[in-house]
Tab-separated table of C-alpha atoms in Angstrom:
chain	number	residue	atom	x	y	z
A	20	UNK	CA	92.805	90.566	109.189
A	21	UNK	CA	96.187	89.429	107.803
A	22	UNK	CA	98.040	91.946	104.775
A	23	UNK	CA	99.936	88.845	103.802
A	24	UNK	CA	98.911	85.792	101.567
A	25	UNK	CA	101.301	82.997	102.078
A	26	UNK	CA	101.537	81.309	98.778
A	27	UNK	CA	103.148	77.959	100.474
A	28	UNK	CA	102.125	78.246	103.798
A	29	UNK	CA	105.201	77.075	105.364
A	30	UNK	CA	107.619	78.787	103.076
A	31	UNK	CA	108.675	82.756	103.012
A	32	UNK	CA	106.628	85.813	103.690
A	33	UNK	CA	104.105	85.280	101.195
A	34	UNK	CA	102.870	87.995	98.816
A	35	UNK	CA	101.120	90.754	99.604
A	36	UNK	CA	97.735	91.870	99.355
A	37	UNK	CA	96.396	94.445	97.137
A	38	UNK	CA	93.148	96.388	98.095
A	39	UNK	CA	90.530	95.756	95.752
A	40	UNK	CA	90.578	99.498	94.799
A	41	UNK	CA	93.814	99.578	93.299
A	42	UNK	CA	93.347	96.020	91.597
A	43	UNK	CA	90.146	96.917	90.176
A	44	UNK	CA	91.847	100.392	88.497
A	45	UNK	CA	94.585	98.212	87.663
A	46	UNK	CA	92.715	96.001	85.421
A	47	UNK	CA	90.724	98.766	84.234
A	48	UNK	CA	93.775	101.081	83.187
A	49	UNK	CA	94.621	98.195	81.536
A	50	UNK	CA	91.989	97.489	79.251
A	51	UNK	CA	91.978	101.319	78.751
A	52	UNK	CA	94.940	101.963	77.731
A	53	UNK	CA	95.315	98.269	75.605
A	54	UNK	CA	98.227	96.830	78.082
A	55	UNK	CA	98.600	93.462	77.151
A	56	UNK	CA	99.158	90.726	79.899
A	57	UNK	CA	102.982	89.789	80.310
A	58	UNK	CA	105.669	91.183	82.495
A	59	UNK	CA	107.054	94.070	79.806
A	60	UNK	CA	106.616	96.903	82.841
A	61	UNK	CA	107.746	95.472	85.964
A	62	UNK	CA	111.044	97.035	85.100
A	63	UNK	CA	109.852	100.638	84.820
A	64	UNK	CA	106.819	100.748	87.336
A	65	UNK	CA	107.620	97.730	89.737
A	66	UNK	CA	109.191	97.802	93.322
A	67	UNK	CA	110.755	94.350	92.748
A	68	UNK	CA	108.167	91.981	94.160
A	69	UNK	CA	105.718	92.362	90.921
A	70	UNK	CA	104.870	89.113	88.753
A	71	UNK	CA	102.906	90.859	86.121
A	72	UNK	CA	102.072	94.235	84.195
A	73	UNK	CA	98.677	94.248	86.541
A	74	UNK	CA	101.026	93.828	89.590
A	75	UNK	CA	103.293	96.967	88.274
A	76	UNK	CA	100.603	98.635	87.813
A	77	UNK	CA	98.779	98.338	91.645
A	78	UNK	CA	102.473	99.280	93.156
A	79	UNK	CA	102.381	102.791	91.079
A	80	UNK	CA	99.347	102.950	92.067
A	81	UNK	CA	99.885	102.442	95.774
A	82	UNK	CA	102.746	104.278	95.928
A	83	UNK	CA	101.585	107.582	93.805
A	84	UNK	CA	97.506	107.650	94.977
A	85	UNK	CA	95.995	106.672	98.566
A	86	UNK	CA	92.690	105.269	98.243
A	87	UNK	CA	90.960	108.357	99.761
A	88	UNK	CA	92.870	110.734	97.326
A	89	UNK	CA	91.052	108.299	94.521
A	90	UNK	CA	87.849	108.193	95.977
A	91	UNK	CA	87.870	112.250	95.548
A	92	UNK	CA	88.725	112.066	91.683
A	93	UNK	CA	85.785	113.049	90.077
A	94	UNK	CA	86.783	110.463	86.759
A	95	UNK	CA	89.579	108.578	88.629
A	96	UNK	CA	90.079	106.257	85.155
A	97	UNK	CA	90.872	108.812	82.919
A	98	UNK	CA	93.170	111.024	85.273
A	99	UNK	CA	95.163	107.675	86.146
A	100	UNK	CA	95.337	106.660	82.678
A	101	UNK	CA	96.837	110.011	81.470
A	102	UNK	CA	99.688	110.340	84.924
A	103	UNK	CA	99.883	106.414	83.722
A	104	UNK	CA	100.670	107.293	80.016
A	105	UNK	CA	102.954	110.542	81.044
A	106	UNK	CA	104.565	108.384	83.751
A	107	UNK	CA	105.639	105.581	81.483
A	108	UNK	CA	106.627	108.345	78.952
A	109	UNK	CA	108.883	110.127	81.710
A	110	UNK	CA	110.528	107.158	83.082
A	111	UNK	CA	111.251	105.514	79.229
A	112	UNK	CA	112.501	108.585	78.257
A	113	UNK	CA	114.902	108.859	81.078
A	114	UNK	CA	116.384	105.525	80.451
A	115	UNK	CA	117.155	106.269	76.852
A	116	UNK	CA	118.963	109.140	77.714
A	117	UNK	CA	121.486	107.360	80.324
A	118	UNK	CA	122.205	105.121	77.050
């Protein structure tokens, strides 16, 4: 089973997929947490390919938590939300200090 969508399918690489997993928490941590749609956190949790806060949210995801590591949480929502919250609050207060 391909990884890759193609969005045109004779144009580029495509996009990749997200397992449902981390889409599901993604949409979940956002309702949680009140993050509205728009494209306000690409910059501080995206990778570069991200279209969307939902899409910056999957890559942290995918790139701090494997799915088996989530799968073992015993509330995976509300320990996600909180190293969400504390990342965002990290990596924003970093950037104000280089100002």
């Amino acid at each position: 089973m391909s990884r890759v969508v193609s969005v045109f399918p004779k144009q580029g690489h495509g996009v990749a997929k997200v397992p449902r997993t981390y889409r599901n928490l993604a949409a979940a941590l956002m309702v949680t947490k009140r993050i509205p749609e728009g494209n306000t956190l690409i910059t501080v949790l995206g990778v570069g390919n991200e279209y969307s806060n939902q899409r910056a949210i999957e890559s942290w995801l995918m790139s701090e938590y494997s799915e088996s590591a989530i799968r073992k949480m015993c509330s995976p929502l509300e320990k996600l939300g909180d190293a969400l919250v504390l990342c965002l609050y990290e990596r924003l207060n970093s950037e104000e200090s280089l100002l």
